[in-house]
Amino acid sequence: MKQLQQVLFRVPCGLFVVSAIRDGHPNDMINNTVFQITDSPLQLLLGMDKRHLTTEYIEAGGAFAVHFLPPDGLSLVKRFGFKPGRETAKFDGLAWRPGPSTN
Ligand SMILES: Cc1cc2nc3c(=O)[nH]c(=O)nc-3n(C[C@H](O)[C@H](O)[C@H](O)COP(=O)(O)O)c2cc1C
């Protein structure tokens, strides 16, 4: 099992912040399972745990944003990747604004 974990740890992946808004409230999470599936039509695949608040927001609103993590984005990983939005005010002290949607 440990060997398998070591091999799987070497599978390359990206690291992203996934955002969604419901009733004017944002929620973000860290995600390393964002893939482009097709170019035309443009389709993305995201691995999302159904229990996450971000998943609930996306299902409710039908829209999400994917942000590339900057190289110095460790503080964002700590803020968005370990604390559930149901229990934590993830945006305390953080300025944000909604962007345009293609929906
Ligand atoms: C490096 C890293 C990668 C992660 N990748 C995913 C992922 O691909 N899919 C997922 O559902 N959760 C992933 N998570 C876990 C969520 O980011 C985390 O549980 C988050 O707190 C969920 O927030 P929410 O409940 O407020 O939506 C990852 C966490 C970290 C630290």
PDB file of C-alpha atoms and ligand atoms in Angstrom:
ATOM      1  CA  MET A   1       0.000   0.000   0.000  1.00  0.00           C
ATOM      2  CA  LYS A   2       2.775   2.420   0.902  1.00  0.00           C
ATOM      3  CA  GLN A   3       4.505   1.640  -2.403  1.00  0.00           C
ATOM      4  CA  LEU A   4       1.313   2.345  -4.314  1.00  0.00           C
ATOM      5  CA  GLN A   5       0.903   5.642  -2.466  1.00  0.00           C
ATOM      6  CA  GLN A   6       4.457   6.607  -3.383  1.00  0.00           C
ATOM      7  CA  VAL A   7       3.798   5.881  -7.058  1.00  0.00           C
ATOM      8  CA  LEU A   8       0.475   7.722  -7.081  1.00  0.00           C
ATOM      9  CA  PHE A   9       2.088  10.713  -5.393  1.00  0.00           C
ATOM     10  CA  ARG A  10       4.189  11.103  -8.558  1.00  0.00           C
ATOM     11  CA  VAL A  11       1.166  11.438 -10.865  1.00  0.00           C
ATOM     12  CA  PRO A  12       1.351  15.025 -12.134  1.00  0.00           C
ATOM     13  CA  CYS A  13      -1.554  17.350 -11.447  1.00  0.00           C
ATOM     14  CA  GLY A  14      -2.338  21.050 -11.250  1.00  0.00           C
ATOM     15  CA  LEU A  15      -3.384  22.999  -8.207  1.00  0.00           C
ATOM     16  CA  PHE A  16      -6.313  25.388  -8.397  1.00  0.00           C
ATOM     17  CA  VAL A  17      -8.769  27.437  -6.387  1.00  0.00           C
ATOM     18  CA  VAL A  18     -12.368  26.616  -7.347  1.00  0.00           C
ATOM     19  CA  SER A  19     -14.929  29.317  -6.538  1.00  0.00           C
ATOM     20  CA  ALA A  20     -18.700  29.532  -6.540  1.00  0.00           C
ATOM     21  CA  ILE A  21     -21.252  32.056  -5.300  1.00  0.00           C
ATOM     22  CA  ARG A  22     -24.698  31.487  -3.822  1.00  0.00           C
ATOM     23  CA  ASP A  23     -27.042  34.302  -2.799  1.00  0.00           C
ATOM     24  CA  GLY A  24     -24.143  36.746  -2.945  1.00  0.00           C
ATOM     25  CA  HIS A  25     -21.909  34.609  -0.702  1.00  0.00           C
ATOM     26  CA  PRO A  26     -18.666  33.228  -2.133  1.00  0.00           C
ATOM     27  CA  ASN A  27     -17.051  29.939  -1.216  1.00  0.00           C
ATOM     28  CA  ASP A  28     -13.710  28.629  -2.397  1.00  0.00           C
ATOM     29  CA  MET A  29     -11.831  25.353  -2.142  1.00  0.00           C
ATOM     30  CA  ILE A  30      -8.524  23.929  -3.318  1.00  0.00           C
ATOM     31  CA  ASN A  31      -8.708  21.391  -6.137  1.00  0.00           C
ATOM     32  CA  ASN A  32      -6.038  19.316  -7.893  1.00  0.00           C
ATOM     33  CA  THR A  33      -8.419  17.477 -10.231  1.00  0.00           C
ATOM     34  CA  VAL A  34      -9.268  20.021 -12.941  1.00  0.00           C
ATOM     35  CA  PHE A  35      -8.846  18.721 -16.500  1.00  0.00           C
ATOM     36  CA  GLN A  36      -9.796  19.984 -19.917  1.00  0.00           C
ATOM     37  CA  ILE A  37     -11.765  17.187 -21.584  1.00  0.00           C
ATOM     38  CA  THR A  38     -12.620  18.743 -24.974  1.00  0.00           C
ATOM     39  CA  ASP A  39     -11.758  21.960 -26.756  1.00  0.00           C
ATOM     40  CA  SER A  40     -14.928  22.261 -28.817  1.00  0.00           C
ATOM     41  CA  PRO A  41     -17.231  22.342 -27.060  1.00  0.00           C
ATOM     42  CA  LEU A  42     -15.074  23.534 -24.192  1.00  0.00           C
ATOM     43  CA  GLN A  43     -15.570  21.034 -21.390  1.00  0.00           C
ATOM     44  CA  LEU A  44     -13.830  20.746 -18.043  1.00  0.00           C
ATOM     45  CA  LEU A  45     -13.866  17.870 -15.622  1.00  0.00           C
ATOM     46  CA  LEU A  46     -13.568  18.644 -11.904  1.00  0.00           C
ATOM     47  CA  GLY A  47     -13.312  16.028  -9.176  1.00  0.00           C
ATOM     48  CA  MET A  48     -15.535  17.428  -6.429  1.00  0.00           C
ATOM     49  CA  ASP A  49     -16.526  15.797  -3.161  1.00  0.00           C
ATOM     50  CA  LYS A  50     -20.295  16.046  -2.922  1.00  0.00           C
ATOM     51  CA  ARG A  51     -20.071  17.015   0.751  1.00  0.00           C
ATOM     52  CA  HIS A  52     -18.131  20.212   0.066  1.00  0.00           C
ATOM     53  CA  LEU A  53     -19.941  23.507   0.376  1.00  0.00           C
ATOM     54  CA  THR A  54     -18.390  24.624  -2.917  1.00  0.00           C
ATOM     55  CA  THR A  55     -20.005  21.622  -4.649  1.00  0.00           C
ATOM     56  CA  GLU A  56     -23.375  22.627  -3.198  1.00  0.00           C
ATOM     57  CA  TYR A  57     -22.917  26.216  -4.431  1.00  0.00           C
ATOM     58  CA  ILE A  58     -22.008  25.041  -7.943  1.00  0.00           C
ATOM     59  CA  GLU A  59     -24.994  22.707  -8.114  1.00  0.00           C
ATOM     60  CA  ALA A  60     -27.279  25.512  -6.911  1.00  0.00           C
ATOM     61  CA  GLY A  61     -25.895  28.248  -9.148  1.00  0.00           C
ATOM     62  CA  GLY A  62     -24.695  26.257 -12.160  1.00  0.00           C
ATOM     63  CA  ALA A  63     -21.477  28.277 -12.395  1.00  0.00           C
ATOM     64  CA  PHE A  64     -17.955  28.200 -11.036  1.00  0.00           C
ATOM     65  CA  ALA A  65     -14.544  29.781 -11.540  1.00  0.00           C
ATOM     66  CA  VAL A  66     -11.160  28.068 -11.660  1.00  0.00           C
ATOM     67  CA  HIS A  67      -8.094  30.076 -10.617  1.00  0.00           C
ATOM     68  CA  PHE A  68      -4.497  29.045 -11.140  1.00  0.00           C
ATOM     69  CA  LEU A  69      -2.632  29.095  -7.858  1.00  0.00           C
ATOM     70  CA  PRO A  70       0.311  31.495  -7.890  1.00  0.00           C
ATOM     71  CA  PRO A  71       3.701  29.996  -6.939  1.00  0.00           C
ATOM     72  CA  ASP A  72       3.459  31.784  -3.574  1.00  0.00           C
ATOM     73  CA  GLY A  73      -0.111  30.553  -3.008  1.00  0.00           C
ATOM     74  CA  LEU A  74       0.517  28.482   0.117  1.00  0.00           C
ATOM     75  CA  SER A  75      -1.573  30.844   2.257  1.00  0.00           C
ATOM     76  CA  LEU A  76      -4.499  30.260  -0.129  1.00  0.00           C
ATOM     77  CA  VAL A  77      -4.080  26.480   0.209  1.00  0.00           C
ATOM     78  CA  LYS A  78      -4.196  26.863   3.982  1.00  0.00           C
ATOM     79  CA  ARG A  79      -7.211  29.157   3.855  1.00  0.00           C
ATOM     80  CA  PHE A  80      -9.312  27.243   1.323  1.00  0.00           C
ATOM     81  CA  GLY A  81      -8.010  23.671   1.329  1.00  0.00           C
ATOM     82  CA  PHE A  82      -8.362  22.450   4.874  1.00  0.00           C
ATOM     83  CA  LYS A  83     -11.316  24.206   6.461  1.00  0.00           C
ATOM     84  CA  PRO A  84     -14.903  23.443   5.432  1.00  0.00           C
ATOM     85  CA  GLY A  85     -16.842  26.545   4.486  1.00  0.00           C
ATOM     86  CA  ARG A  86     -19.764  25.248   6.567  1.00  0.00           C
ATOM     87  CA  GLU A  87     -17.683  25.748   9.712  1.00  0.00           C
ATOM     88  CA  THR A  88     -15.308  28.571   8.815  1.00  0.00           C
ATOM     89  CA  ALA A  89     -15.640  32.126   7.542  1.00  0.00           C
ATOM     90  CA  LYS A  90     -13.108  31.546   4.773  1.00  0.00           C
ATOM     91  CA  PHE A  91     -13.293  35.086   3.411  1.00  0.00           C
ATOM     92  CA  ASP A  92     -12.711  36.951   6.681  1.00  0.00           C
ATOM     93  CA  GLY A  93     -10.344  39.828   5.914  1.00  0.00           C
ATOM     94  CA  LEU A  94     -10.221  39.009   2.203  1.00  0.00           C
ATOM     95  CA  ALA A  95     -11.422  41.385  -0.523  1.00  0.00           C
ATOM     96  CA  TRP A  96     -13.246  39.753  -3.429  1.00  0.00           C
ATOM     97  CA  ARG A  97     -15.486  40.650  -6.357  1.00  0.00           C
ATOM     98  CA  PRO A  98     -17.525  38.504  -8.752  1.00  0.00           C
ATOM     99  CA  GLY A  99     -16.184  38.156 -12.296  1.00  0.00           C
ATOM    100  CA  PRO A 100     -18.116  37.859 -15.566  1.00  0.00           C
ATOM    101  CA  SER A 101     -19.834  34.550 -16.347  1.00  0.00           C
ATOM    102  CA  THR A 102     -20.165  32.806 -19.689  1.00  0.00           C
ATOM    103  CA  ASN A 103     -23.536  31.330 -18.607  1.00  0.00           C
TER     104      ASN A 103
HETATM  105  C1  LIG B   1      -3.744  20.058  -2.167  1.00  0.00           C
HETATM  106  C2  LIG B   1      -5.247  19.831  -2.031  1.00  0.00           C
HETATM  107  C3  LIG B   1      -5.947  19.338  -3.116  1.00  0.00           C
HETATM  108  C4  LIG B   1      -7.341  19.097  -3.015  1.00  0.00           C
HETATM  109  N1  LIG B   1      -8.016  18.620  -4.101  1.00  0.00           N
HETATM  110  C5  LIG B   1      -9.340  18.371  -3.994  1.00  0.00           C
HETATM  111  C6  LIG B   1     -10.066  17.853  -5.130  1.00  0.00           C
HETATM  112  O1  LIG B   1      -9.526  17.682  -6.225  1.00  0.00           O
HETATM  113  N2  LIG B   1     -11.389  17.596  -4.954  1.00  0.00           N
HETATM  114  C7  LIG B   1     -12.034  17.798  -3.763  1.00  0.00           C
HETATM  115  O2  LIG B   1     -13.252  17.523  -3.683  1.00  0.00           O
HETATM  116  N3  LIG B   1     -11.382  18.292  -2.671  1.00  0.00           N
HETATM  117  C8  LIG B   1     -10.060  18.588  -2.768  1.00  0.00           C
HETATM  118  N4  LIG B   1      -9.386  19.110  -1.698  1.00  0.00           N
HETATM  119  C9  LIG B   1     -10.088  19.311  -0.422  1.00  0.00           C
HETATM  120  C10 LIG B   1     -10.883  20.620  -0.342  1.00  0.00           C
HETATM  121  O3  LIG B   1     -10.168  21.730  -0.865  1.00  0.00           O
HETATM  122  C11 LIG B   1     -11.208  20.910   1.142  1.00  0.00           C
HETATM  123  O4  LIG B   1     -11.841  19.815   1.731  1.00  0.00           O
HETATM  124  C12 LIG B   1     -12.008  22.182   1.328  1.00  0.00           C
HETATM  125  O5  LIG B   1     -11.933  22.558   2.678  1.00  0.00           O
HETATM  126  C13 LIG B   1     -13.470  22.036   0.935  1.00  0.00           C
HETATM  127  O6  LIG B   1     -14.084  23.279   1.207  1.00  0.00           O
HETATM  128  P1  LIG B   1     -15.671  23.558   1.241  1.00  0.00           P
HETATM  129  O7  LIG B   1     -16.301  22.452   2.059  1.00  0.00           O
HETATM  130  O8  LIG B   1     -15.754  24.898   1.914  1.00  0.00           O
HETATM  131  O9  LIG B   1     -16.155  23.575  -0.160  1.00  0.00           O
HETATM  132  C14 LIG B   1      -8.013  19.363  -1.795  1.00  0.00           C
HETATM  133  C15 LIG B   1      -7.299  19.912  -0.715  1.00  0.00           C
HETATM  134  C16 LIG B   1      -5.928  20.140  -0.826  1.00  0.00           C
HETATM  135  C17 LIG B   1      -5.167  20.717   0.350  1.00  0.00           C
END
